Amino acid sequence: MSQDQKTWNFSAGPAVIPRPVLERAQRELLNWNNCGCSVMELSHRSPEFESILSKAEQDFRQILSIPKNYKVLWMQGGATAQFSAVVYNLLGSFDKTADYIVTGAWTSKAVEEAQRLGARVNVVANTKSTGHNGALPPISSWEFTPPSESAYIYYTSNETVHGVEFPDDEAFFSSLPAGVPVICDMSSNIMSRKIDITKYACIFAGAQKNIGPAGVTVLIIREDLIGTRVNPSLTIPIMLDYKICAENNSMYNTPPTYSIYIAGLVFEWLQSIGGLAAIEALNLRKSSKLYDTVAKSDGFYRCPVKEGYRSRMNIPFRIYGKDGQASKELEGKFLKEAEGRGMVQLKGHRSVGGIRASLYNAMPEEGVDALTGFMEEFRRANV
Ligand SMILES: Cc1ncc(COP(=O)(O)O)c(C=O)c1O
């Protein structure tokens, strides 16, 4: 690809970062804020880095309207480390049951890890038999653990691999047993729309989709849950301990300073374009354009996920041949031609196949227009 060609990066993560953020990071690379050093070279104990961390937290809180009784923690080990951390920090004891709602690959992994650590898991609903196509049974049929025996309810708001966005609306929250902490893996749709933080006990998100580069995981946790629900039968590895992380202002050890710095720039960028209200409208417009292109293709493109559960962030689709079957040959041709036009990282996850277009916050509408234009052209040439 020539250096002048515009590239549209549809990766599911690590993913596209807003162009103005990369340009600013480039300008500031060698000499941040006239301190004579790169952020990469600053001690995490320096006043300069402390100012970066506190500004990032302040902006993150402002964007998501995080109430004062919630702590923001910056952790490591990716979102995967949180699959273990929630069990260590929030299960309470092995007498309790943890409820998981499984809508795709990532909650399945979280269940496996909870079970591996010895937790009693109740899978409240599971879409595995449908290939995780979003077809959840009605909430009224879900069998939650009674509140007195329940440690928490866990779900993933956006299943990145399968392209399923969880229907976490008023109807969902009002159906939950009262008083049970709700934990959400929001790795792939955090900051993509407005949410009511008070509905949650704990939200976590790996950074490498809507926040910034890989290497840091952000946690939003209700203060009263920190250190009060640990499982006395387990010794928490020090790096997974929420209390130690909170007591040390997320700096028990060296945090991923550069990732946090870039996350801070992403927050400033999001504020500058109008925050969650603006990005939510944009995300809806972008994803609707792509789903409309699929819908109007007379079955040439097909999205496996049921309407009502389709993700605005990750859109998987298959390409069908004249024989009415998904065609790997056409999909290969599509990917090759798309790449030739600067549209990269569109290959579907290996477990799902086909194509997956990830349209995170930083993907400009122009990129979606380029993709839908190409899809239409490709369909006409290959139908
Ligand atoms: C929803 C979700 N949860 C968890 C993970 C795992 O994240 P990590 O690779 O940072 O551990 C991912 C990664 O893509 C994800 O999309």
mmCIF file of C-alpha atoms and ligand atoms in Angstrom:
data_model
loop_
_atom_site.group_PDB
_atom_site.id
_atom_site.type_symbol
_atom_site.label_atom_id
_atom_site.label_comp_id
_atom_site.label_asym_id
_atom_site.label_seq_id
_atom_site.Cartn_x
_atom_site.Cartn_y
_atom_site.Cartn_z
ATOM 1 C CA MET A 1 0.000 0.000 0.000
ATOM 2 C CA SER A 2 1.424 3.388 -0.898
ATOM 3 C CA GLN A 3 2.179 5.762 1.949
ATOM 4 C CA ASP A 4 -0.240 8.367 0.574
ATOM 5 C CA GLN A 5 -3.181 5.993 0.354
ATOM 6 C CA LYS A 6 -5.823 6.484 2.994
ATOM 7 C CA THR A 7 -6.204 3.400 5.166
ATOM 8 C CA TRP A 8 -9.409 2.419 6.904
ATOM 9 C CA ASN A 9 -8.651 0.080 9.762
ATOM 10 C CA PHE A 10 -11.566 -2.197 10.704
ATOM 11 C CA SER A 11 -9.627 -4.233 13.276
ATOM 12 C CA ALA A 12 -11.508 -5.651 16.259
ATOM 13 C CA GLY A 13 -8.626 -4.749 18.534
ATOM 14 C CA PRO A 14 -6.047 -3.442 18.986
ATOM 15 C CA ALA A 15 -8.037 -1.046 16.878
ATOM 16 C CA VAL A 16 -8.092 2.309 15.182
ATOM 17 C CA ILE A 17 -7.077 5.308 17.308
ATOM 18 C CA PRO A 18 -8.434 8.765 16.439
ATOM 19 C CA ARG A 19 -6.154 10.399 13.900
ATOM 20 C CA PRO A 20 -5.893 13.696 15.866
ATOM 21 C CA VAL A 21 -4.706 11.678 18.877
ATOM 22 C CA LEU A 22 -1.943 9.973 16.906
ATOM 23 C CA GLU A 23 -0.888 13.300 15.409
ATOM 24 C CA ARG A 24 -0.741 14.915 18.832
ATOM 25 C CA ALA A 25 1.191 11.985 20.276
ATOM 26 C CA GLN A 26 3.607 12.311 17.384
ATOM 27 C CA ARG A 27 4.081 16.029 18.069
ATOM 28 C CA GLU A 28 4.614 15.358 21.765
ATOM 29 C CA LEU A 29 6.703 12.202 21.349
ATOM 30 C CA LEU A 30 10.153 13.625 22.040
ATOM 31 C CA ASN A 31 9.308 16.465 24.383
ATOM 32 C CA TRP A 32 6.106 16.297 26.379
ATOM 33 C CA ASN A 33 4.853 19.620 27.713
ATOM 34 C CA ASN A 34 8.340 21.109 27.440
ATOM 35 C CA CYS A 35 9.747 18.736 30.052
ATOM 36 C CA GLY A 36 12.493 17.643 27.670
ATOM 37 C CA CYS A 37 11.506 13.971 27.753
ATOM 38 C CA SER A 38 9.048 11.627 26.155
ATOM 39 C CA VAL A 39 6.145 10.447 28.325
ATOM 40 C CA MET A 40 7.694 6.987 27.870
ATOM 41 C CA GLU A 41 10.755 8.194 29.726
ATOM 42 C CA LEU A 42 8.979 9.744 32.719
ATOM 43 C CA SER A 43 8.958 8.060 36.095
ATOM 44 C CA HIS A 44 5.490 7.004 37.106
ATOM 45 C CA ARG A 45 6.198 8.714 40.438
ATOM 46 C CA SER A 46 7.020 12.039 38.767
ATOM 47 C CA PRO A 47 4.649 14.995 39.126
ATOM 48 C CA GLU A 48 4.426 15.051 35.314
ATOM 49 C CA PHE A 49 3.054 11.520 35.080
ATOM 50 C CA GLU A 50 0.846 12.008 38.116
ATOM 51 C CA SER A 51 -0.734 14.962 36.307
ATOM 52 C CA ILE A 52 -1.304 12.795 33.215
ATOM 53 C CA LEU A 53 -2.964 10.082 35.300
ATOM 54 C CA SER A 54 -5.186 12.415 37.274
ATOM 55 C CA LYS A 55 -6.296 14.362 34.170
ATOM 56 C CA ALA A 56 -7.103 11.074 32.390
ATOM 57 C CA GLU A 57 -9.210 9.948 35.331
ATOM 58 C CA GLN A 58 -10.952 13.311 35.613
ATOM 59 C CA ASP A 59 -11.895 13.280 31.909
ATOM 60 C CA PHE A 60 -12.975 9.640 31.990
ATOM 61 C CA ARG A 61 -15.237 10.419 34.957
ATOM 62 C CA GLN A 62 -16.669 13.442 33.181
ATOM 63 C CA ILE A 63 -17.390 11.526 29.962
ATOM 64 C CA LEU A 64 -19.183 8.655 31.698
ATOM 65 C CA SER A 65 -20.707 10.734 34.551
ATOM 66 C CA ILE A 66 -19.113 8.428 37.124
ATOM 67 C CA PRO A 67 -20.524 9.146 40.589
ATOM 68 C CA LYS A 68 -18.191 9.970 43.489
ATOM 69 C CA ASN A 69 -18.804 6.655 45.257
ATOM 70 C CA TYR A 70 -17.148 4.755 42.388
ATOM 71 C CA LYS A 71 -13.391 4.309 42.060
ATOM 72 C CA VAL A 72 -11.554 4.217 38.763
ATOM 73 C CA LEU A 73 -8.697 1.697 38.761
ATOM 74 C CA TRP A 74 -6.066 1.198 36.074
ATOM 75 C CA MET A 75 -5.011 -2.429 35.999
ATOM 76 C CA GLN A 76 -2.938 -4.801 33.868
ATOM 77 C CA GLY A 77 -3.260 -8.286 32.428
ATOM 78 C CA GLY A 78 -5.938 -7.289 29.937
ATOM 79 C CA ALA A 79 -9.648 -7.860 30.371
ATOM 80 C CA THR A 80 -8.764 -11.550 30.719
ATOM 81 C CA ALA A 81 -7.116 -10.923 34.096
ATOM 82 C CA GLN A 82 -10.467 -9.546 35.256
ATOM 83 C CA PHE A 83 -12.119 -12.912 34.559
ATOM 84 C CA SER A 84 -10.049 -14.127 37.535
ATOM 85 C CA ALA A 85 -10.032 -10.861 39.497
ATOM 86 C CA VAL A 86 -13.820 -10.706 39.841
ATOM 87 C CA VAL A 87 -13.798 -14.179 41.412
ATOM 88 C CA TYR A 88 -11.009 -13.306 43.860
ATOM 89 C CA ASN A 89 -12.455 -9.927 44.798
ATOM 90 C CA LEU A 90 -16.209 -10.269 44.516
ATOM 91 C CA LEU A 91 -17.320 -13.877 44.986
ATOM 92 C CA GLY A 92 -17.405 -13.521 48.773
ATOM 93 C CA SER A 93 -17.114 -17.228 49.480
ATOM 94 C CA PHE A 94 -17.444 -20.629 47.845
ATOM 95 C CA ASP A 95 -20.927 -20.906 49.417
ATOM 96 C CA LYS A 96 -22.131 -18.219 47.038
ATOM 97 C CA THR A 97 -23.172 -18.708 43.425
ATOM 98 C CA ALA A 98 -22.147 -16.452 40.562
ATOM 99 C CA ASP A 99 -24.708 -15.916 37.781
ATOM 100 C CA TYR A 100 -23.361 -15.570 34.233
ATOM 101 C CA ILE A 101 -25.347 -14.641 31.120
ATOM 102 C CA VAL A 102 -23.508 -16.118 28.157
ATOM 103 C CA THR A 103 -23.931 -14.398 24.798
ATOM 104 C CA GLY A 104 -20.621 -15.204 23.149
ATOM 105 C CA ALA A 105 -16.980 -16.208 23.330
ATOM 106 C CA TRP A 106 -15.846 -13.763 26.002
ATOM 107 C CA THR A 107 -18.440 -14.588 28.651
ATOM 108 C CA SER A 108 -17.802 -18.274 27.929
ATOM 109 C CA LYS A 109 -14.138 -17.699 28.781
ATOM 110 C CA ALA A 110 -15.070 -15.805 31.942
ATOM 111 C CA VAL A 111 -17.267 -18.751 33.009
ATOM 112 C CA GLU A 112 -14.430 -21.214 32.381
ATOM 113 C CA GLU A 113 -12.075 -19.163 34.510
ATOM 114 C CA ALA A 114 -14.574 -18.753 37.363
ATOM 115 C CA GLN A 115 -15.094 -22.528 37.367
ATOM 116 C CA ARG A 116 -11.355 -23.167 37.195
ATOM 117 C CA LEU A 117 -10.948 -21.102 40.363
ATOM 118 C CA GLY A 118 -13.606 -23.198 42.065
ATOM 119 C CA ALA A 119 -16.585 -20.852 41.903
ATOM 120 C CA ARG A 120 -20.079 -22.281 41.687
ATOM 121 C CA VAL A 121 -21.443 -20.863 38.451
ATOM 122 C CA ASN A 122 -25.068 -20.668 37.414
ATOM 123 C CA VAL A 123 -25.399 -20.040 33.684
ATOM 124 C CA VAL A 124 -28.625 -18.073 33.593
ATOM 125 C CA ALA A 125 -28.929 -18.031 29.818
ATOM 126 C CA ASN A 126 -26.659 -19.252 27.035
ATOM 127 C CA THR A 127 -26.902 -18.677 23.294
ATOM 128 C CA LYS A 128 -24.251 -21.305 22.438
ATOM 129 C CA SER A 129 -26.699 -23.653 20.717
ATOM 130 C CA THR A 130 -27.512 -20.922 18.184
ATOM 131 C CA GLY A 131 -23.821 -20.205 17.507
ATOM 132 C CA HIS A 132 -24.244 -17.100 19.693
ATOM 133 C CA ASN A 133 -26.542 -15.322 17.268
ATOM 134 C CA GLY A 134 -28.081 -13.165 19.977
ATOM 135 C CA ALA A 135 -31.272 -15.207 20.276
ATOM 136 C CA LEU A 136 -31.645 -14.955 24.045
ATOM 137 C CA PRO A 137 -34.727 -16.538 25.592
ATOM 138 C CA PRO A 138 -37.096 -14.021 27.225
ATOM 139 C CA ILE A 139 -35.716 -12.597 30.473
ATOM 140 C CA SER A 140 -38.793 -13.861 32.304
ATOM 141 C CA SER A 141 -37.526 -17.439 31.749
ATOM 142 C CA TRP A 142 -34.035 -16.846 33.188
ATOM 143 C CA GLU A 143 -33.418 -18.538 36.517
ATOM 144 C CA PHE A 144 -31.362 -16.219 38.668
ATOM 145 C CA THR A 145 -29.897 -17.380 41.973
ATOM 146 C CA PRO A 146 -31.893 -16.016 44.934
ATOM 147 C CA PRO A 147 -30.246 -12.798 46.229
ATOM 148 C CA SER A 148 -29.251 -14.328 49.596
ATOM 149 C CA GLU A 149 -27.111 -16.966 47.811
ATOM 150 C CA SER A 150 -25.939 -14.873 44.890
ATOM 151 C CA ALA A 151 -22.486 -13.252 44.687
ATOM 152 C CA TYR A 152 -23.029 -11.300 41.483
ATOM 153 C CA ILE A 153 -24.573 -11.255 38.007
ATOM 154 C CA TYR A 154 -22.061 -11.087 35.160
ATOM 155 C CA TYR A 155 -22.496 -10.285 31.471
ATOM 156 C CA THR A 156 -20.612 -8.867 28.487
ATOM 157 C CA SER A 157 -22.249 -5.783 27.010
ATOM 158 C CA ASN A 158 -20.735 -6.400 23.587
ATOM 159 C CA GLU A 159 -19.455 -9.757 22.383
ATOM 160 C CA THR A 160 -16.648 -8.718 20.063
ATOM 161 C CA VAL A 161 -16.207 -12.047 18.278
ATOM 162 C CA HIS A 162 -19.874 -12.740 17.565
ATOM 163 C CA GLY A 163 -21.069 -9.148 17.091
ATOM 164 C CA VAL A 164 -23.780 -9.377 19.738
ATOM 165 C CA GLU A 165 -24.646 -6.300 21.776
ATOM 166 C CA PHE A 166 -26.449 -7.126 24.999
ATOM 167 C CA PRO A 167 -29.951 -5.694 25.486
ATOM 168 C CA ASP A 168 -29.001 -4.012 28.778
ATOM 169 C CA ASP A 169 -31.979 -1.713 28.836
ATOM 170 C CA GLU A 170 -34.494 -0.729 31.487
ATOM 171 C CA ALA A 171 -36.385 -4.019 31.018
ATOM 172 C CA PHE A 172 -33.204 -5.982 31.734
ATOM 173 C CA PHE A 173 -32.216 -4.084 34.852
ATOM 174 C CA SER A 174 -35.719 -4.130 36.266
ATOM 175 C CA SER A 175 -35.866 -7.950 35.880
ATOM 176 C CA LEU A 176 -32.755 -8.545 37.972
ATOM 177 C CA PRO A 177 -32.994 -9.785 41.561
ATOM 178 C CA ALA A 178 -32.727 -6.752 43.835
ATOM 179 C CA GLY A 179 -29.430 -5.905 45.476
ATOM 180 C CA VAL A 180 -27.200 -8.366 43.602
ATOM 181 C CA PRO A 181 -24.065 -6.661 42.235
ATOM 182 C CA VAL A 182 -23.952 -6.459 38.432
ATOM 183 C CA ILE A 183 -20.574 -6.912 36.772
ATOM 184 C CA CYS A 184 -20.073 -6.035 33.153
ATOM 185 C CA ASP A 185 -17.243 -6.680 30.712
ATOM 186 C CA MET A 186 -17.574 -3.520 28.627
ATOM 187 C CA SER A 187 -14.284 -3.954 26.748
ATOM 188 C CA SER A 188 -15.666 -3.426 23.280
ATOM 189 C CA ASN A 189 -18.426 -0.853 23.693
ATOM 190 C CA ILE A 190 -17.418 1.333 26.608
ATOM 191 C CA MET A 191 -17.857 5.055 25.868
ATOM 192 C CA SER A 192 -19.866 4.276 22.733
ATOM 193 C CA ARG A 193 -23.183 5.411 24.269
ATOM 194 C CA LYS A 194 -24.641 6.798 27.458
ATOM 195 C CA ILE A 195 -24.986 4.374 30.367
ATOM 196 C CA ASP A 196 -26.191 4.704 33.934
ATOM 197 C CA ILE A 197 -23.180 3.740 36.042
ATOM 198 C CA THR A 198 -25.331 3.356 39.161
ATOM 199 C CA LYS A 199 -26.860 0.184 37.685
ATOM 200 C CA TYR A 200 -23.475 -1.514 37.984
ATOM 201 C CA ALA A 201 -21.278 -2.709 40.820
ATOM 202 C CA CYS A 202 -18.252 -3.106 38.588
ATOM 203 C CA ILE A 203 -17.446 -2.397 34.952
ATOM 204 C CA PHE A 204 -14.144 -3.315 33.342
ATOM 205 C CA ALA A 205 -12.738 -2.735 29.894
ATOM 206 C CA GLY A 206 -9.512 -3.593 28.134
ATOM 207 C CA ALA A 207 -8.318 -0.392 26.488
ATOM 208 C CA GLN A 208 -7.518 -1.569 22.998
ATOM 209 C CA LYS A 209 -10.878 -0.782 21.371
ATOM 210 C CA ASN A 210 -12.514 2.501 22.427
ATOM 211 C CA ILE A 211 -9.975 3.700 24.985
ATOM 212 C CA GLY A 212 -6.502 3.525 23.484
ATOM 213 C CA PRO A 213 -3.584 1.136 23.083
ATOM 214 C CA ALA A 214 -3.404 -2.330 24.646
ATOM 215 C CA GLY A 215 -1.717 -2.652 28.018
ATOM 216 C CA VAL A 216 -4.166 -1.098 30.421
ATOM 217 C CA THR A 217 -7.559 -2.229 31.685
ATOM 218 C CA VAL A 218 -9.878 0.325 33.232
ATOM 219 C CA LEU A 219 -12.166 -0.583 36.101
ATOM 220 C CA ILE A 220 -15.090 1.361 37.497
ATOM 221 C CA ILE A 221 -16.078 -0.116 40.831
ATOM 222 C CA ARG A 222 -18.432 0.886 43.624
ATOM 223 C CA GLU A 223 -16.264 1.813 46.585
ATOM 224 C CA ASP A 224 -18.110 -0.272 49.166
ATOM 225 C CA LEU A 225 -17.287 -3.464 47.220
ATOM 226 C CA ILE A 226 -13.539 -2.982 47.377
ATOM 227 C CA GLY A 227 -12.010 -5.383 49.866
ATOM 228 C CA THR A 228 -15.356 -6.391 51.369
ATOM 229 C CA ARG A 229 -16.280 -9.369 49.152
ATOM 230 C CA VAL A 230 -13.005 -11.227 48.962
ATOM 231 C CA ASN A 231 -13.079 -14.982 49.160
ATOM 232 C CA PRO A 232 -11.267 -15.972 52.397
ATOM 233 C CA SER A 233 -10.408 -19.388 50.918
ATOM 234 C CA LEU A 234 -8.306 -17.839 48.169
ATOM 235 C CA THR A 235 -5.187 -15.683 48.396
ATOM 236 C CA ILE A 236 -5.435 -12.937 45.819
ATOM 237 C CA PRO A 237 -2.375 -12.528 43.597
ATOM 238 C CA ILE A 238 -1.181 -9.071 44.476
ATOM 239 C CA MET A 239 -1.654 -7.620 40.983
ATOM 240 C CA LEU A 240 -5.326 -8.652 40.929
ATOM 241 C CA ASP A 241 -6.220 -7.221 44.319
ATOM 242 C CA TYR A 242 -8.656 -4.305 43.939
ATOM 243 C CA LYS A 243 -7.938 -3.025 47.451
ATOM 244 C CA ILE A 244 -4.195 -2.884 46.897
ATOM 245 C CA CYS A 245 -4.694 -1.238 43.537
ATOM 246 C CA ALA A 246 -7.078 1.366 45.029
ATOM 247 C CA GLU A 247 -4.894 2.079 48.066
ATOM 248 C CA ASN A 248 -1.935 2.701 45.804
ATOM 249 C CA ASN A 249 -3.722 4.972 43.325
ATOM 250 C CA SER A 250 -3.274 2.267 40.634
ATOM 251 C CA MET A 251 0.498 2.464 41.099
ATOM 252 C CA TYR A 252 1.409 -0.473 43.314
ATOM 253 C CA ASN A 253 3.878 -1.291 40.570
ATOM 254 C CA THR A 254 4.815 0.518 37.365
ATOM 255 C CA PRO A 255 1.639 1.150 35.382
ATOM 256 C CA PRO A 256 1.640 1.112 31.556
ATOM 257 C CA THR A 257 2.351 4.829 31.480
ATOM 258 C CA TYR A 258 2.304 5.388 27.738
ATOM 259 C CA SER A 259 -0.998 3.539 27.281
ATOM 260 C CA ILE A 260 -2.544 5.673 30.002
ATOM 261 C CA TYR A 261 -1.202 8.840 28.377
ATOM 262 C CA ILE A 262 -2.749 7.899 25.008
ATOM 263 C CA ALA A 263 -6.023 6.968 26.740
ATOM 264 C CA GLY A 264 -6.025 10.470 28.225
ATOM 265 C CA LEU A 265 -5.628 11.973 24.746
ATOM 266 C CA VAL A 266 -8.504 9.802 23.484
ATOM 267 C CA PHE A 267 -10.713 11.116 26.302
ATOM 268 C CA GLU A 268 -9.850 14.713 25.378
ATOM 269 C CA TRP A 269 -10.647 13.942 21.743
ATOM 270 C CA LEU A 270 -14.019 12.436 22.697
ATOM 271 C CA GLN A 271 -14.886 15.491 24.776
ATOM 272 C CA SER A 272 -13.875 17.779 21.900
ATOM 273 C CA ILE A 273 -16.306 16.128 19.485
ATOM 274 C CA GLY A 274 -19.252 16.335 21.874
ATOM 275 C CA GLY A 275 -18.853 13.408 24.278
ATOM 276 C CA LEU A 276 -21.184 10.449 24.551
ATOM 277 C CA ALA A 277 -24.269 12.106 23.058
ATOM 278 C CA ALA A 278 -22.402 12.907 19.836
ATOM 279 C CA ILE A 279 -20.565 9.583 19.577
ATOM 280 C CA GLU A 280 -23.730 7.596 20.286
ATOM 281 C CA ALA A 281 -25.535 9.285 17.383
ATOM 282 C CA LEU A 282 -22.531 8.787 15.112
ATOM 283 C CA ASN A 283 -22.165 5.111 16.062
ATOM 284 C CA LEU A 284 -25.818 4.490 15.317
ATOM 285 C CA ARG A 285 -25.537 6.196 11.932
ATOM 286 C CA LYS A 286 -22.381 4.283 10.981
ATOM 287 C CA SER A 287 -23.669 0.851 11.961
ATOM 288 C CA SER A 288 -27.079 1.478 10.357
ATOM 289 C CA LYS A 289 -25.382 2.268 7.065
ATOM 290 C CA LEU A 290 -23.560 -1.063 7.124
ATOM 291 C CA TYR A 291 -26.571 -3.114 8.237
ATOM 292 C CA ASP A 292 -28.690 -1.405 5.544
ATOM 293 C CA THR A 293 -26.139 -2.369 2.904
ATOM 294 C CA VAL A 294 -26.345 -5.981 4.083
ATOM 295 C CA ALA A 295 -30.156 -5.876 4.166
ATOM 296 C CA LYS A 296 -30.424 -4.435 0.662
ATOM 297 C CA SER A 297 -28.064 -6.992 -0.899
ATOM 298 C CA ASP A 298 -30.736 -9.596 -1.714
ATOM 299 C CA GLY A 299 -29.006 -12.186 0.459
ATOM 300 C CA PHE A 300 -25.555 -11.688 -1.079
ATOM 301 C CA TYR A 301 -24.350 -10.423 2.309
ATOM 302 C CA ARG A 302 -25.888 -11.930 5.443
ATOM 303 C CA CYS A 303 -25.409 -11.073 9.081
ATOM 304 C CA PRO A 304 -25.870 -14.095 11.364
ATOM 305 C CA VAL A 305 -26.968 -12.046 14.386
ATOM 306 C CA LYS A 306 -30.654 -11.554 15.136
ATOM 307 C CA GLU A 307 -32.048 -8.053 14.763
ATOM 308 C CA GLY A 308 -32.306 -6.316 18.099
ATOM 309 C CA TYR A 309 -28.996 -7.852 19.257
ATOM 310 C CA ARG A 310 -26.772 -6.581 16.480
ATOM 311 C CA SER A 311 -23.668 -4.786 17.643
ATOM 312 C CA ARG A 312 -22.945 -1.223 16.626
ATOM 313 C CA MET A 313 -19.242 -1.916 17.194
ATOM 314 C CA ASN A 314 -18.484 -5.265 15.507
ATOM 315 C CA ILE A 315 -20.449 -6.328 12.476
ATOM 316 C CA PRO A 316 -19.855 -9.859 11.220
ATOM 317 C CA PHE A 317 -21.246 -10.934 7.852
ATOM 318 C CA ARG A 318 -20.852 -13.719 5.332
ATOM 319 C CA ILE A 319 -20.922 -13.583 1.532
ATOM 320 C CA TYR A 320 -23.207 -16.064 -0.228
ATOM 321 C CA GLY A 321 -22.570 -17.611 -3.617
ATOM 322 C CA LYS A 322 -25.000 -18.594 -6.363
ATOM 323 C CA ASP A 323 -25.428 -22.025 -4.711
ATOM 324 C CA GLY A 324 -26.972 -20.347 -1.660
ATOM 325 C CA GLN A 325 -23.973 -21.264 0.555
ATOM 326 C CA ALA A 326 -21.505 -18.998 2.335
ATOM 327 C CA SER A 327 -18.566 -18.775 -0.059
ATOM 328 C CA LYS A 328 -15.016 -18.753 1.306
ATOM 329 C CA GLU A 329 -13.826 -18.049 -2.203
ATOM 330 C CA LEU A 330 -15.903 -14.868 -2.534
ATOM 331 C CA GLU A 331 -14.921 -13.828 0.974
ATOM 332 C CA GLY A 332 -11.234 -14.252 0.151
ATOM 333 C CA LYS A 333 -11.677 -12.193 -3.005
ATOM 334 C CA PHE A 334 -13.577 -9.529 -1.062
ATOM 335 C CA LEU A 335 -10.822 -9.238 1.554
ATOM 336 C CA LYS A 336 -8.102 -9.022 -1.077
ATOM 337 C CA GLU A 337 -9.881 -6.351 -3.119
ATOM 338 C CA ALA A 338 -10.851 -4.387 0.000
ATOM 339 C CA GLU A 339 -7.234 -4.364 1.099
ATOM 340 C CA GLY A 340 -6.200 -3.091 -2.304
ATOM 341 C CA ARG A 341 -8.438 -0.097 -1.626
ATOM 342 C CA GLY A 342 -6.976 0.538 1.813
ATOM 343 C CA MET A 343 -9.686 -1.234 3.847
ATOM 344 C CA VAL A 344 -7.765 -3.510 6.175
ATOM 345 C CA GLN A 345 -8.243 -6.041 8.998
ATOM 346 C CA LEU A 346 -11.702 -7.075 7.822
ATOM 347 C CA LYS A 347 -11.211 -10.824 8.215
ATOM 348 C CA GLY A 348 -13.742 -12.425 10.549
ATOM 349 C CA HIS A 349 -12.645 -14.089 13.761
ATOM 350 C CA ARG A 350 -11.284 -17.585 13.089
ATOM 351 C CA SER A 351 -14.134 -19.185 15.061
ATOM 352 C CA VAL A 352 -16.847 -17.405 13.052
ATOM 353 C CA GLY A 353 -15.288 -16.944 9.611
ATOM 354 C CA GLY A 354 -16.412 -14.507 6.944
ATOM 355 C CA ILE A 355 -15.965 -10.789 7.338
ATOM 356 C CA ARG A 356 -16.075 -8.625 10.448
ATOM 357 C CA ALA A 357 -16.081 -4.847 10.291
ATOM 358 C CA SER A 358 -15.356 -3.162 13.594
ATOM 359 C CA LEU A 359 -16.693 0.369 13.732
ATOM 360 C CA TYR A 360 -15.351 1.699 17.015
ATOM 361 C CA ASN A 361 -15.621 5.329 18.068
ATOM 362 C CA ALA A 362 -12.493 6.295 16.169
ATOM 363 C CA MET A 363 -13.691 4.934 12.809
ATOM 364 C CA PRO A 364 -14.801 7.986 10.820
ATOM 365 C CA GLU A 365 -18.122 7.867 8.957
ATOM 366 C CA GLU A 366 -16.107 8.367 5.778
ATOM 367 C CA GLY A 367 -14.491 4.946 6.381
ATOM 368 C CA VAL A 368 -17.914 3.314 6.628
ATOM 369 C CA ASP A 369 -19.009 5.086 3.441
ATOM 370 C CA ALA A 370 -15.910 3.732 1.695
ATOM 371 C CA LEU A 371 -16.710 0.197 2.888
ATOM 372 C CA THR A 372 -20.411 0.260 2.012
ATOM 373 C CA GLY A 373 -19.601 1.751 -1.411
ATOM 374 C CA PHE A 374 -17.133 -1.056 -2.035
ATOM 375 C CA MET A 375 -19.601 -3.695 -0.795
ATOM 376 C CA GLU A 376 -22.186 -2.502 -3.275
ATOM 377 C CA GLU A 377 -19.675 -2.493 -6.127
ATOM 378 C CA PHE A 378 -18.386 -5.949 -5.201
ATOM 379 C CA ARG A 379 -21.893 -7.348 -5.046
ATOM 380 C CA ARG A 380 -22.757 -6.022 -8.521
ATOM 381 C CA ALA A 381 -19.561 -7.509 -9.953
ATOM 382 C CA ASN A 382 -19.952 -10.927 -8.309
ATOM 383 C CA VAL A 383 -23.633 -11.640 -7.910
HETATM 384 C C1 LIG B 1 -15.388 -8.302 25.228
HETATM 385 C C2 LIG B 1 -13.983 -8.737 25.476
HETATM 386 N N1 LIG B 1 -13.655 -9.202 26.684
HETATM 387 C C3 LIG B 1 -12.403 -9.604 26.959
HETATM 388 C C4 LIG B 1 -11.408 -9.558 26.004
HETATM 389 C C5 LIG B 1 -10.024 -10.022 26.360
HETATM 390 O O1 LIG B 1 -9.206 -8.912 26.410
HETATM 391 P P1 LIG B 1 -7.631 -9.003 26.617
HETATM 392 O O2 LIG B 1 -7.068 -9.583 25.377
HETATM 393 O O3 LIG B 1 -7.275 -7.574 26.847
HETATM 394 O O4 LIG B 1 -7.369 -9.848 27.807
HETATM 395 C C6 LIG B 1 -11.701 -9.078 24.731
HETATM 396 C C7 LIG B 1 -10.642 -9.009 23.713
HETATM 397 O O5 LIG B 1 -10.836 -8.699 22.578
HETATM 398 C C8 LIG B 1 -13.026 -8.650 24.465
HETATM 399 O O6 LIG B 1 -13.356 -8.198 23.258
#
